CSV table of C-alpha atoms in Angstrom, one decimal:
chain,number,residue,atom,x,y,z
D,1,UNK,CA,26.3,-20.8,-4.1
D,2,UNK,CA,28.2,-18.6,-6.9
D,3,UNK,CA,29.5,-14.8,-6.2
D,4,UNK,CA,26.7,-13.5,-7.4
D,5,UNK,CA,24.2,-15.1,-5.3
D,6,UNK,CA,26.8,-14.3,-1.9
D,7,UNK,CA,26.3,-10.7,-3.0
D,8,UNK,CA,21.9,-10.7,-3.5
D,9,UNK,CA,22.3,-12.4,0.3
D,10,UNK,CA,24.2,-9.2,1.5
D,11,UNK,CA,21.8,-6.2,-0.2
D,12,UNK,CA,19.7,-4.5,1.8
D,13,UNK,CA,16.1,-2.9,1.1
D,14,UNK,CA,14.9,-5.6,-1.3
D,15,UNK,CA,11.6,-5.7,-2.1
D,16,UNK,CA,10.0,-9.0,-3.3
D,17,UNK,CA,6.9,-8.7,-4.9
D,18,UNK,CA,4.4,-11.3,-7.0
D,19,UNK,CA,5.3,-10.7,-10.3
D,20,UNK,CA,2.3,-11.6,-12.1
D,21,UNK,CA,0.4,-9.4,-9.6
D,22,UNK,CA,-1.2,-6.4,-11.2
D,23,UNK,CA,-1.6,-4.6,-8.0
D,24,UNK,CA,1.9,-5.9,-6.9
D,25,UNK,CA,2.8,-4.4,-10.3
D,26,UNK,CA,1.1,-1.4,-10.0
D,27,UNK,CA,2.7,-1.3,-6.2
D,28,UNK,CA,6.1,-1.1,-7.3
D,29,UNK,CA,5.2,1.7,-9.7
D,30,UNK,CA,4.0,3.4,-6.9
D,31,UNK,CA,6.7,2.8,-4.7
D,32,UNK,CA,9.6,3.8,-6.9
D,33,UNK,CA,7.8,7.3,-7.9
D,34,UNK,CA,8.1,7.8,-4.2
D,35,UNK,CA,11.5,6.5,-3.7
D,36,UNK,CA,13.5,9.7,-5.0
D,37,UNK,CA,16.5,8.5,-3.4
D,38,UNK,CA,16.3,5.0,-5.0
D,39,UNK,CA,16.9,3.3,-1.6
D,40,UNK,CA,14.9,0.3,-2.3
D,41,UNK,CA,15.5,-2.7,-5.2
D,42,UNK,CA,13.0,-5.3,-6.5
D,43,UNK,CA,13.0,-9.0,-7.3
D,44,UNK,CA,9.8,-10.9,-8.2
D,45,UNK,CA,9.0,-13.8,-6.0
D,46,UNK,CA,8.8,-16.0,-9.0
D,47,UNK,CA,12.7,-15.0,-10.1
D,48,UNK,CA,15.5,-17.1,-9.4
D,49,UNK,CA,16.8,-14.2,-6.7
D,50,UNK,CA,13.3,-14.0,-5.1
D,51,UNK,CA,13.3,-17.6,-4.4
D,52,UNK,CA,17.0,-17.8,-3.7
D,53,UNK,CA,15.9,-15.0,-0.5
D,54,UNK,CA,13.3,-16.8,0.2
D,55,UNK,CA,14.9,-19.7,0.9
D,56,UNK,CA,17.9,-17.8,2.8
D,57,UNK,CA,15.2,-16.3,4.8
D,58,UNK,CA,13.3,-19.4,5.5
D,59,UNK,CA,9.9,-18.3,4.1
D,60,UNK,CA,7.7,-21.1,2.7
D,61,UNK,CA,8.1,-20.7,-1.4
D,62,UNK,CA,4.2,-21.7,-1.3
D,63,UNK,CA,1.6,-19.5,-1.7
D,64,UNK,CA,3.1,-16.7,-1.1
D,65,UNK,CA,0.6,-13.9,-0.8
D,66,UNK,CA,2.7,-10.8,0.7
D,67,UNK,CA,5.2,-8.1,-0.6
D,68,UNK,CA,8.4,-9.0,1.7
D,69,UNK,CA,11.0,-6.2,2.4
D,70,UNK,CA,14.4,-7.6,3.1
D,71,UNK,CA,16.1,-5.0,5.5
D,72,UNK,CA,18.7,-5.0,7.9
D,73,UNK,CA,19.1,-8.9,7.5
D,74,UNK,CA,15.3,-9.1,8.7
D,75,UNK,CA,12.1,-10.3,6.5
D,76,UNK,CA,9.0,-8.9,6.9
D,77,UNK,CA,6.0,-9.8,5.0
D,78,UNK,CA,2.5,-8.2,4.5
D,79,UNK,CA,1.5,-5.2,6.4
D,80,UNK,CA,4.3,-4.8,8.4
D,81,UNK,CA,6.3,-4.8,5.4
D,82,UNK,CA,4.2,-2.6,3.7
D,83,UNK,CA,4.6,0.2,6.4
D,84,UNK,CA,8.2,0.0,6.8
D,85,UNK,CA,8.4,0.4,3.0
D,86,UNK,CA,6.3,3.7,3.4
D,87,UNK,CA,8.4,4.6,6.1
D,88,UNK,CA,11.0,5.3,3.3
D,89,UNK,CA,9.1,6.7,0.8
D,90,UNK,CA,8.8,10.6,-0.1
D,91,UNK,CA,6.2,13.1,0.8
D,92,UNK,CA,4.4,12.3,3.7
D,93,UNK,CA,3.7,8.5,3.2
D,94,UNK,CA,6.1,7.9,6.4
D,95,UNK,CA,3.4,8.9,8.4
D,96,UNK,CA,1.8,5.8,7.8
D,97,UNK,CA,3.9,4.3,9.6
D,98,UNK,CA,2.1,5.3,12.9
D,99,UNK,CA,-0.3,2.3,12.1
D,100,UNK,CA,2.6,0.0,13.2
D,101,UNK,CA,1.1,0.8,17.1
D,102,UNK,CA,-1.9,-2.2,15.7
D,103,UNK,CA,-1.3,-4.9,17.1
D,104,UNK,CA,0.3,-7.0,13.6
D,105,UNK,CA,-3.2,-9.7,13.5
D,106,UNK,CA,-5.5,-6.8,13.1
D,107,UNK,CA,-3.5,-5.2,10.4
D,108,UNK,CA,-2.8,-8.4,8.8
D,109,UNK,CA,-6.5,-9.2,8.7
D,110,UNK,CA,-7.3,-6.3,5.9
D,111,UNK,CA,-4.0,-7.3,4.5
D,112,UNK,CA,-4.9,-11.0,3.9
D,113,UNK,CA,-8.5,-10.1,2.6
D,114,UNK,CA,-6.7,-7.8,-0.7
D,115,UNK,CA,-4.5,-10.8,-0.9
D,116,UNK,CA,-6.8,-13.2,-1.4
D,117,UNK,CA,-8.9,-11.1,-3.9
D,118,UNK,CA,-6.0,-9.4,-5.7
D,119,UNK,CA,-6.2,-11.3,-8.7
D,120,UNK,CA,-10.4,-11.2,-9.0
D,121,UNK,CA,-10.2,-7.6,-8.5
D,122,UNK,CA,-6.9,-6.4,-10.2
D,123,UNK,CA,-6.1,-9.2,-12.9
D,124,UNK,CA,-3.5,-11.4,-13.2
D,125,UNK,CA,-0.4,-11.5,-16.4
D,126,UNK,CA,1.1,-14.4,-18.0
D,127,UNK,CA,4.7,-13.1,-16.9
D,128,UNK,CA,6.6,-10.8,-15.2
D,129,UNK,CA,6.6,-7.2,-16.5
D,130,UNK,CA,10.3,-6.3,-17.4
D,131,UNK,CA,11.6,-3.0,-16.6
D,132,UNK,CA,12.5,-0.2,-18.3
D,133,UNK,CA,15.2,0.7,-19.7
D,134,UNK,CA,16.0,3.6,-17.2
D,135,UNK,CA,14.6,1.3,-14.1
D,136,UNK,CA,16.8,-1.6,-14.7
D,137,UNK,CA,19.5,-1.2,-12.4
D,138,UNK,CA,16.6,-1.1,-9.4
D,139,UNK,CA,15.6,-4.9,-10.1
D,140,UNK,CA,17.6,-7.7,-9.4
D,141,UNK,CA,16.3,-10.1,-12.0
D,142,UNK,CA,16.5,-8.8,-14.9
């Protein structure tokens, strides 16, 4: 493992996300208009430093359906991630967060139905969408 893959391992608030996903894309819009204090940093699951987490983390690089945060040398995937994400964010998305009292397989049951459908409903692109200019710095592939 080279220095720069030592230091992806140690970053915290990573947010991996399926890059070809239109609503994963449209997701991480959303998020980082919310994230005024630019706490949070992205990495496609299809990028080298997605699967590089992955594997550190020991989630299968199959299928994966979920946005994963990376946080406080933790993984969480679909809704749970998803609330401790809004947790974060700006305004009043942290009160979201009081959904967390669901018991996870309820959650995860509404979760896993957008999943499946995401690409039917929202579309699908040929390749990651590179960032801006100005939102460079908050991706970790680029």
């Amino acid at each position: 493992m080279d220095e720069n893959n030592s230091e992806v391992l140690k970053l915290n608030n990573i947010i991996l996300f399926d890059g070809v996903c239109n609503l994963c894309n449209h997701a991480v819009i959303f998020i980082i208009d919310r994230d005024q204090k630019k706490k949070y940093r992205f990495a496609s699951l299809q990028s080298s430093v997605g699967q590089l987490l992955l594997t550190q983390y020991q989630i299968p690089t199959y299928s994966i359906d979920s946005v994963i945060l990376i946080s406080n040398g933790k993984a969480y995937k679909k809704s749970t991630a998803a609330l401790k994400i809004a947790r974060q964010l700006d305004r009043l998305w942290p009160l979201t967060y009081m959904l967390i009292i669901i018991p996870t397989f309820i959650r995860d049951i509404f979760y896993n139905i957008i999943a499946k459908y995401r690409y039917k409903i929202f579309g699908k692109t040929e390749s990651c969408r590179y960032p801006s200019e100005h939102l460079k710095f908050r991706f970790l592939d680029n």
